[in-house]
Short mmCIF file of C-alpha atoms in Angstrom, two decimals:
data_model
loop_
_atom_site.label_atom_id
_atom_site.label_comp_id
_atom_site.label_asym_id
_atom_site.label_seq_id
_atom_site.Cartn_x
_atom_site.Cartn_y
_atom_site.Cartn_z
CA MET A 1 86.36 98.61 109.63
CA ARG A 2 88.76 96.15 111.14
CA LYS A 3 92.19 97.46 111.23
CA ALA A 4 93.64 94.19 111.52
CA ARG A 5 95.38 93.14 108.45
CA ALA A 6 96.80 89.75 106.97
CA ALA A 7 99.18 87.92 104.01
CA VAL A 8 101.10 85.08 101.09
CA ILE A 9 104.39 80.99 95.84
CA LEU A 10 106.85 77.05 92.17
CA ALA A 11 109.66 75.00 93.03
CA GLY A 12 112.43 75.95 90.70
CA LEU A 13 110.82 79.22 89.70
CA ALA A 14 112.07 80.96 92.89
CA VAL A 15 115.58 79.65 92.10
CA ALA A 16 115.09 81.12 88.67
CA VAL A 17 114.23 84.69 90.17
CA ALA A 18 117.53 85.92 91.45
CA ALA A 19 115.78 89.12 92.65
CA CYS A 20 113.06 87.35 94.49
CA GLY A 21 115.27 84.57 95.98
CA ASN A 22 118.64 83.67 96.97
CA ALA A 23 119.96 81.45 94.14
CA PRO A 24 121.21 82.35 90.67
CA THR A 25 118.71 82.37 87.52
CA THR A 26 119.06 79.02 85.60
CA THR A 27 115.89 78.62 83.68
CA THR A 28 113.10 81.11 82.36
CA PRO A 29 109.43 79.94 83.33
CA THR A 30 106.92 80.60 80.72
CA GLU A 31 103.17 81.50 81.48
CA SER A 32 102.23 78.14 81.43
CA GLY A 33 104.96 77.15 83.99
CA SER A 34 107.46 75.42 81.58
CA ALA A 35 110.92 76.46 81.42
CA SER A 36 113.55 77.41 78.55
CA ALA A 37 116.63 78.78 78.29
CA PRO A 38 116.51 82.51 78.77
CA ALA A 39 117.60 85.02 76.14
CA ALA A 40 120.53 87.28 76.67
CA GLY A 41 119.48 89.93 79.00
CA ALA A 42 115.96 88.81 79.35
CA LYS A 43 114.15 89.09 82.66
CA PRO A 44 113.05 85.65 84.09
CA LEU A 45 109.43 86.30 84.11
CA GLN A 46 109.20 88.52 80.88
CA GLY A 47 105.80 88.06 79.52
CA VAL A 48 104.09 86.75 82.46
CA LYS A 49 100.95 88.40 83.66
CA LEU A 50 99.86 88.38 87.22
CA GLU A 51 96.98 89.80 89.21
CA VAL A 52 96.98 90.61 92.71
CA ALA A 53 93.89 91.40 94.95
CA ALA A 54 93.98 93.07 98.35
CA LYS A 55 91.58 95.42 100.19
CA TRP A 56 93.98 98.63 100.26
CA THR A 57 92.97 101.77 98.69
CA GLY A 58 94.29 105.27 98.59
CA ALA A 59 97.86 105.72 100.07
CA GLU A 60 98.20 102.19 101.11
CA GLN A 61 97.38 100.96 97.61
CA LYS A 62 99.95 103.53 96.03
CA ASN A 63 102.44 102.11 98.29
CA PHE A 64 101.88 98.57 97.66
CA GLU A 65 101.85 99.33 93.98
CA GLN A 66 105.49 100.66 94.45
CA VAL A 67 106.70 97.06 95.89
CA LEU A 68 104.95 95.52 92.84
CA LYS A 69 106.97 97.84 90.65
CA ALA A 70 110.16 96.69 92.12
CA PHE A 71 109.00 93.17 91.59
CA THR A 72 108.42 93.93 87.94
CA GLU A 73 111.48 95.79 87.37
CA LYS A 74 113.50 92.78 88.61
CA THR A 75 111.46 90.12 87.08
CA GLY A 76 109.76 91.47 83.91
CA ALA A 77 106.23 90.33 85.27
CA GLU A 78 103.26 92.47 84.52
CA VAL A 79 101.32 92.90 87.68
CA THR A 80 97.74 94.03 87.81
CA TYR A 81 96.30 95.27 91.10
CA ALA A 82 92.64 94.91 91.93
CA SER A 83 90.98 96.19 95.29
CA THR A 84 88.63 93.80 96.72
CA GLY A 85 86.89 96.56 98.99
CA GLU A 86 86.44 96.13 102.75
CA ASP A 87 84.58 92.81 102.31
CA THR A 88 87.27 90.50 100.96
CA GLY A 89 85.20 87.39 100.96
CA ALA A 90 82.28 89.07 99.10
CA TYR A 91 84.77 89.88 96.32
CA LEU A 92 86.87 86.71 96.17
CA GLY A 93 83.80 84.14 96.59
CA PRO A 94 82.32 84.72 93.04
CA ARG A 95 85.61 84.74 91.41
CA ILE A 96 86.52 81.25 93.08
CA GLN A 97 83.29 79.83 92.13
CA GLY A 98 83.76 81.31 88.59
CA LYS A 99 87.23 79.45 88.49
CA ASN A 100 88.80 82.72 87.81
CA PRO A 101 90.48 83.84 91.08
CA PRO A 102 93.53 86.38 91.10
CA ASP A 103 96.87 84.78 91.18
CA VAL A 104 97.51 86.24 94.56
CA ALA A 105 95.20 87.43 97.23
CA VAL A 106 95.85 89.43 100.52
CA LEU A 107 93.56 88.33 103.27
CA PRO A 108 92.64 90.66 106.17
CA GLN A 109 92.66 87.69 108.72
CA PRO A 110 94.57 84.49 109.03
CA GLY A 111 91.22 82.83 109.85
CA LEU A 112 90.39 82.98 105.94
CA VAL A 113 93.39 80.75 105.28
CA GLN A 114 91.70 77.62 106.61
CA GLN A 115 88.50 78.65 105.29
CA TYR A 116 89.79 78.99 101.64
CA ALA A 117 92.05 75.93 102.22
CA ASP A 118 88.86 73.90 102.95
CA GLN A 119 87.47 75.18 99.79
CA SER A 120 90.58 73.74 97.85
CA ALA A 121 91.08 77.41 96.70
CA LEU A 122 94.56 77.94 97.65
CA LYS A 123 97.91 76.53 96.45
CA PRO A 124 100.42 75.17 98.76
CA LEU A 125 103.60 77.43 98.76
CA SER A 126 106.71 75.98 97.05
CA ASP A 127 109.75 74.73 98.86
CA ASP A 128 111.80 78.02 98.02
CA VAL A 129 108.97 80.30 99.33
CA ILE A 130 108.72 78.20 102.53
CA LYS A 131 112.67 78.60 102.78
CA GLU A 132 112.33 82.29 102.54
CA ILE A 133 109.68 82.24 105.22
CA ASP A 134 111.92 80.03 107.38
CA THR A 135 114.72 82.60 107.03
CA ASN A 136 112.64 85.49 107.86
CA TYR A 137 109.94 84.67 110.20
CA THR A 138 109.56 83.08 113.52
CA PRO A 139 107.55 79.71 113.47
CA TYR A 140 104.49 81.41 114.88
CA TRP A 141 104.09 83.52 111.73
CA LYS A 142 104.43 80.36 109.38
CA GLU A 143 101.83 78.48 111.40
CA LEU A 144 99.35 81.46 110.95
CA GLY A 145 99.58 80.91 107.17
CA SER A 146 99.21 77.33 107.37
CA ALA A 147 96.16 74.80 107.56
CA ASP A 148 96.04 71.22 107.90
CA GLY A 149 99.78 70.82 107.92
CA LYS A 150 100.41 72.81 104.58
CA VAL A 151 101.81 76.15 104.34
CA TYR A 152 99.71 78.47 102.29
CA GLY A 153 100.62 82.05 103.32
CA VAL A 154 102.96 84.58 104.48
CA LEU A 155 102.23 87.74 106.73
CA ILE A 156 103.50 90.75 104.62
CA LYS A 157 102.17 93.67 106.58
CA ALA A 158 101.58 94.21 110.35
CA ALA A 159 99.45 96.63 112.52
CA HIS A 160 100.84 97.27 116.07
CA LYS A 161 97.96 97.04 118.42
CA SER A 162 99.61 97.39 121.84
CA LEU A 163 99.67 101.03 122.55
CA VAL A 164 98.08 103.55 124.56
CA TRP A 165 97.73 106.99 122.94
CA TYR A 166 97.34 110.08 125.19
CA SER A 167 97.21 113.85 125.21
CA GLY A 168 100.35 115.38 126.51
CA GLN A 169 98.39 118.41 127.65
CA ALA A 170 96.18 116.22 129.68
CA TYR A 171 98.91 114.40 131.32
CA ASP A 172 100.79 117.42 132.03
CA ASP A 173 97.73 119.18 133.55
CA ALA A 174 97.27 116.12 135.86
CA GLY A 175 100.92 115.74 136.60
CA VAL A 176 101.41 112.15 135.51
CA GLN A 177 103.81 109.92 133.52
CA PRO A 178 103.22 107.08 130.97
CA ALA A 179 102.38 103.89 133.05
CA THR A 180 104.59 100.65 132.71
CA THR A 181 102.16 98.65 134.82
CA TRP A 182 98.35 98.08 134.83
CA ASP A 183 98.12 99.24 138.35
CA GLU A 184 99.90 102.60 137.34
CA LEU A 185 97.53 102.93 134.68
CA VAL A 186 94.49 102.64 136.97
CA LYS A 187 96.19 104.99 139.41
CA ASN A 188 96.92 107.63 136.78
CA ALA A 189 93.36 107.35 135.47
CA GLN A 190 92.12 108.21 138.92
CA THR A 191 94.46 111.05 139.14
CA ILE A 192 93.50 112.33 135.80
CA ALA A 193 89.64 112.06 136.67
CA ASP A 194 90.40 114.00 139.64
CA SER A 195 91.85 116.68 137.82
CA GLY A 196 88.68 117.14 135.76
CA THR A 197 89.31 115.19 132.56
CA PRO A 198 87.67 111.94 131.68
CA PRO A 199 90.80 109.50 131.36
CA PHE A 200 89.61 107.32 128.52
CA SER A 201 87.77 107.72 125.27
CA LEU A 202 86.50 104.35 124.33
CA CYS A 203 85.43 103.31 120.58
CA ALA A 204 82.85 100.75 122.05
CA ALA A 205 80.55 101.17 119.04
CA SER A 206 83.19 99.39 117.12
CA GLY A 207 83.32 96.16 118.87
CA TRP A 208 86.55 95.16 117.44
CA THR A 209 88.48 97.80 119.73
CA LEU A 210 87.08 96.01 122.82
CA THR A 211 88.48 92.67 121.49
CA ASP A 212 91.92 94.54 121.16
CA LEU A 213 91.60 95.78 124.66
CA PHE A 214 90.95 92.13 126.18
CA GLU A 215 93.58 90.61 123.90
CA ASN A 216 96.42 93.04 125.40
CA VAL A 217 95.21 92.46 128.97
CA TYR A 218 94.74 88.38 128.42
CA LEU A 219 98.24 88.04 126.72
CA SER A 220 99.83 89.76 129.78
CA THR A 221 97.99 88.01 132.39
CA ALA A 222 97.51 84.61 130.96
CA GLY A 223 100.63 84.17 128.97
CA ALA A 224 101.26 83.18 125.35
CA GLU A 225 100.32 79.55 125.86
CA ASN A 226 96.85 80.24 127.14
CA TYR A 227 96.35 82.85 124.61
CA ASP A 228 97.11 80.41 121.73
CA LYS A 229 94.52 77.84 123.46
CA LEU A 230 91.69 80.42 123.94
CA SER A 231 92.33 81.59 120.23
CA LYS A 232 91.54 78.10 119.11
CA HIS A 233 88.70 77.44 121.93
CA GLU A 234 90.96 74.86 123.29
CA ILE A 235 90.15 76.09 126.73
CA PRO A 236 86.63 77.77 127.44
CA TRP A 237 85.96 81.34 127.87
CA THR A 238 84.77 80.42 131.32
CA ASP A 239 88.27 79.58 132.33
CA PRO A 240 89.77 81.43 135.22
CA THR A 241 92.31 83.07 133.14
CA VAL A 242 89.59 84.95 131.39
CA THR A 243 87.89 85.90 134.76
CA THR A 244 91.40 87.62 135.60
CA ALA A 245 91.53 89.58 132.42
CA LEU A 246 87.90 90.92 132.81
CA GLN A 247 88.48 91.58 136.45
CA LYS A 248 91.46 93.86 135.31
CA ILE A 249 89.23 95.48 132.64
CA GLN A 250 86.49 96.03 135.20
CA GLN A 251 88.82 98.20 137.00
CA ILE A 252 88.61 100.85 134.21
CA VAL A 253 85.12 100.33 132.66
CA GLY A 254 83.70 99.90 136.11
CA LYS A 255 84.05 103.51 136.99
CA LYS A 256 81.88 106.06 135.24
CA GLU A 257 84.25 108.95 135.80
CA PHE A 258 86.89 106.99 133.96
CA LEU A 259 85.08 106.92 130.73
CA LEU A 260 83.95 109.99 128.55
CA ASP A 261 80.24 110.10 128.43
CA GLY A 262 80.06 107.05 130.67
CA SER A 263 79.57 103.54 129.35
CA SER A 264 76.44 104.51 127.35
CA GLY A 265 78.32 107.24 125.43
CA ALA A 266 81.28 104.98 124.77
CA LEU A 267 78.89 102.57 123.18
CA GLN A 268 77.55 105.23 120.96
CA THR A 269 81.31 106.17 119.95
CA ASP A 270 82.99 104.56 116.97
CA TYR A 271 86.40 104.42 115.78
CA PRO A 272 87.73 106.96 114.99
CA THR A 273 85.48 109.39 116.44
CA CYS A 274 86.96 108.15 119.80
CA VAL A 275 90.35 109.69 118.54
CA SER A 276 88.90 112.89 117.70
CA LYS A 277 87.54 113.24 121.08
CA VAL A 278 91.00 113.14 122.66
CA TYR A 279 92.91 115.19 120.12
CA GLY A 280 90.19 117.31 118.28
CA ASN A 281 87.74 118.16 120.91
CA LYS A 282 90.25 117.52 123.80
CA LYS A 283 87.44 116.08 126.10
CA ALA A 284 89.60 112.99 127.23
CA ALA A 285 93.01 111.94 128.07
CA MET A 286 93.66 108.63 126.41
CA VAL A 287 92.58 106.10 123.62
CA VAL A 288 93.61 102.60 123.77
CA GLU A 289 94.39 101.52 120.18
CA GLY A 290 97.14 100.64 117.56
CA ASP A 291 99.66 102.63 115.57
CA PHE A 292 96.90 103.62 113.10
CA VAL A 293 95.88 106.11 115.74
CA ALA A 294 98.64 108.31 114.39
CA VAL A 295 96.66 109.09 111.27
CA GLU A 296 93.55 110.02 112.89
CA ALA A 297 95.41 112.13 115.46
CA ALA A 298 97.06 114.06 112.76
CA GLN A 299 93.74 114.61 110.93
CA SER A 300 92.59 116.19 114.48
CA GLY A 301 95.37 118.63 114.31
CA ALA A 302 97.69 116.96 116.61
CA LYS A 303 101.31 116.56 115.77
CA VAL A 304 102.34 112.90 116.56
CA GLY A 305 105.26 113.00 119.23
CA GLU A 306 104.09 116.43 120.50
CA GLN A 307 100.36 116.75 121.38
CA ALA A 308 99.83 113.04 120.29
CA LYS A 309 101.88 110.85 122.37
CA TYR A 310 101.87 107.13 123.06
CA PHE A 311 103.33 104.47 125.24
CA PRO A 312 103.50 100.74 125.04
CA PHE A 313 100.46 98.86 126.58
CA PRO A 314 101.27 98.40 130.25
CA LYS A 315 101.96 95.11 131.76
CA ALA A 316 98.74 93.68 133.38
CA GLY A 317 100.82 90.59 134.28
CA ASP A 318 104.19 89.38 133.98
CA THR A 319 104.99 90.72 130.53
CA ALA A 320 104.17 93.64 128.16
CA PRO A 321 102.13 92.40 125.48
CA VAL A 322 102.76 92.75 121.75
CA VAL A 323 99.63 92.27 119.77
CA LEU A 324 99.75 92.56 115.97
CA GLY A 325 97.12 92.71 113.18
CA GLY A 326 98.24 92.04 109.75
CA ASP A 327 97.60 90.73 106.15
CA VAL A 328 98.34 87.25 104.71
CA ALA A 329 99.24 86.88 101.20
CA VAL A 330 98.20 83.60 99.25
CA ALA A 331 98.28 82.03 96.06
CA MET A 332 95.17 81.09 94.23
CA LYS A 333 96.85 79.91 91.15
CA ASP A 334 99.63 77.63 90.74
CA SER A 335 101.48 79.89 88.38
CA PRO A 336 105.23 80.73 88.28
CA GLY A 337 104.48 84.48 88.69
CA ALA A 338 102.48 83.79 91.80
CA MET A 339 105.04 81.91 93.71
CA ALA A 340 107.91 84.35 92.79
CA LEU A 341 105.76 87.31 93.73
CA LEU A 342 105.07 85.62 97.26
CA GLN A 343 108.74 84.80 97.65
CA PHE A 344 109.75 88.41 96.92
CA LEU A 345 107.17 89.68 99.55
CA ALA A 346 108.27 87.28 102.04
CA SER A 347 112.17 88.39 101.53
CA LYS A 348 114.22 90.80 103.27
CA GLU A 349 114.63 92.72 99.96
CA GLY A 350 110.88 93.09 99.38
CA GLY A 351 110.20 94.07 103.11
CA GLU A 352 112.85 96.67 103.10
CA ILE A 353 111.54 98.34 99.90
CA TRP A 354 108.06 98.52 101.39
CA ALA A 355 109.48 99.65 105.05
CA LYS A 356 110.94 102.84 103.47
CA LEU A 357 107.39 103.98 102.61
CA PRO A 358 104.79 105.54 105.08
CA GLY A 359 102.28 103.52 106.98
CA TYR A 360 104.11 100.06 106.93
CA LEU A 361 105.38 97.73 109.54
CA SER A 362 106.86 94.55 108.66
CA PRO A 363 106.64 91.16 110.69
CA ASN A 364 109.98 90.13 108.96
CA LYS A 365 112.54 89.67 111.67
CA ASN A 366 115.43 90.64 109.14
CA VAL A 367 113.80 93.94 108.12
CA SER A 368 115.87 96.41 110.29
CA PRO A 369 113.80 99.26 111.97
CA ASP A 370 116.33 101.54 110.51
CA ASN A 371 114.55 101.48 106.97
CA TYR A 372 111.43 103.21 108.32
CA PRO A 373 110.92 106.56 107.38
CA ASP A 374 109.94 108.16 110.88
CA GLU A 375 110.90 107.62 114.35
CA LEU A 376 107.49 106.36 115.53
CA THR A 377 107.63 103.43 113.12
CA LYS A 378 111.16 102.82 113.87
CA GLN A 379 110.28 102.31 117.57
CA LEU A 380 107.26 100.15 116.80
CA GLY A 381 109.28 98.24 114.30
CA GLN A 382 112.03 97.68 117.01
CA THR A 383 109.39 96.45 119.47
CA ILE A 384 108.18 93.75 117.19
CA VAL A 385 111.63 92.49 116.44
CA SER A 386 112.51 92.69 120.22
CA ALA A 387 109.53 90.86 121.24
CA GLY A 388 110.36 87.73 119.09
CA ASP A 389 108.47 84.60 119.77
CA ALA A 390 106.27 86.32 122.30
CA VAL A 391 104.45 88.34 119.60
CA ARG A 392 100.92 87.15 119.10
CA TYR A 393 98.35 87.78 116.51
CA ASP A 394 95.07 89.50 117.03
CA MET A 395 93.05 86.71 118.66
CA SER A 396 89.47 87.88 117.37
CA ASP A 397 90.93 87.54 113.78
CA LEU A 398 92.12 83.99 114.21
CA ALA A 399 88.49 83.01 115.34
CA PRO A 400 85.75 82.20 112.95
CA SER A 401 84.16 85.47 111.74
CA ALA A 402 80.82 84.60 113.22
CA PHE A 403 82.53 84.75 116.60
CA GLY A 404 85.46 87.46 116.26
CA GLY A 405 84.63 89.61 113.32
CA THR A 406 80.75 90.29 113.14
CA ASP A 407 79.24 93.43 114.12
CA GLY A 408 76.46 93.07 116.70
CA LYS A 409 77.36 89.27 117.27
CA GLY A 410 79.84 86.88 119.01
CA GLU A 411 82.59 88.45 120.89
CA TRP A 412 81.97 91.94 119.81
CA LYS A 413 78.54 91.93 121.39
CA ALA A 414 79.43 90.03 124.61
CA LEU A 415 81.90 92.42 125.32
CA GLN A 416 79.75 95.46 124.71
CA ASP A 417 77.26 93.94 126.96
CA PHE A 418 79.95 93.68 129.53
CA LEU A 419 80.72 97.29 128.96
CA ARG A 420 76.99 97.84 129.91
CA ASN A 421 77.13 95.70 133.01
CA PRO A 422 81.01 95.27 134.12
CA SER A 423 80.04 93.87 137.63
CA ASP A 424 78.57 90.78 135.76
CA ILE A 425 81.99 88.78 134.95
CA LYS A 426 80.40 85.63 135.29
CA GLY A 427 77.48 86.43 132.95
CA ALA A 428 80.24 87.93 130.42
CA GLN A 429 82.09 84.77 130.35
CA THR A 430 78.92 82.58 129.93
CA ALA A 431 77.87 84.56 126.94
CA LEU A 432 81.39 84.56 125.34
CA GLU A 433 81.41 80.83 125.82
CA ALA A 434 77.98 79.97 124.24
CA GLU A 435 78.78 82.16 121.33
CA ALA A 436 82.23 80.55 120.80
CA LYS A 437 80.63 77.20 120.85
CA LYS A 438 77.95 78.11 118.22
CA ALA A 439 80.88 79.54 115.98
CA TRP A 440 83.42 76.52 116.32
CA LYS A 441 80.64 74.22 115.39
CA LYS A 442 80.18 75.59 111.93
#
């Protein structure tokens, strides 16, 4: 389902773990958290057992387990991985209620940090972990892992969601070049449509893809400050800034010839089927989505960089937007091992180990893009670093799930309804605001 992904440690322990922090080992914590002098050659967490729960399976799980293995080799801690499946809440809820949570959990959206903090299910990060975050992350990322003035989590993995993927052949046939502005994108779409190919394959049956489209346009037109306000419902969805963004989107979704199979067909096309329609069936020229499109394009037989190409989401306003999804790691037990692992994951060292493996982007500003294994990932990693404080997290993942993360409800449904009737911008805004009011009251 959602591609957005999210992430998150004991004062003194991080000092004790040279591999995980910046200071020399002075004491060895035991499983109970007490400290004693280390035996000669002993690793600081020898004998400590940890459980980490995250949604990853398959290749993503195997890559993360390589990072955990590196942590074990440095500290001696024995780490067990448990997959939560797609519904992280359904997995963690009973374990929290049973007072048997994992030591560390990786949450797929920052909104869950506040939810679990309200349940007293999270442990505040130690000073040493917070110091690691301050060294390697912008203040914005620190805030995403915080609730009620306390820091609980650290973003450990990112997904770049500000891309437009296109068919090189379709662009060549139409004689157009990648757009850098929204106006150029609309102009190119018309040229491509005139050449006989529908410009866009929308994945509108998967409502989260429409939220991604809106977020990119809104960040570019309204700016980061308004983006932050709207994400917290500090300004209403009836605000003129939302009107402007929907007017931009209307320029695309309001033209039947711009959408493969029209709006009704788009609303019946899920992700990743929309990608296969560009690269497998070759029925459309473009799909608007994140870096993870590369996997689906390759499975459709298109080579990334040749048949499957991308360009940054074009400027609809003053700046080119950079919207990220990601995973937040949090501590659910106040154990030495949990804090040490989170500090390791927040460190430059931990990030660079992970960055050398496929399918990973780091929000850590000190992880050099040179660590990434392919040119595409290097370019995306550099984009994140270069954007600095202007980067913003997926807005719908910051919202209560009733508004921003539920199929057939909230923002997903309101934007799908807007696609059905793109001329009714005021009606779309009224529906969005009504849904937001209900969600933020809960």
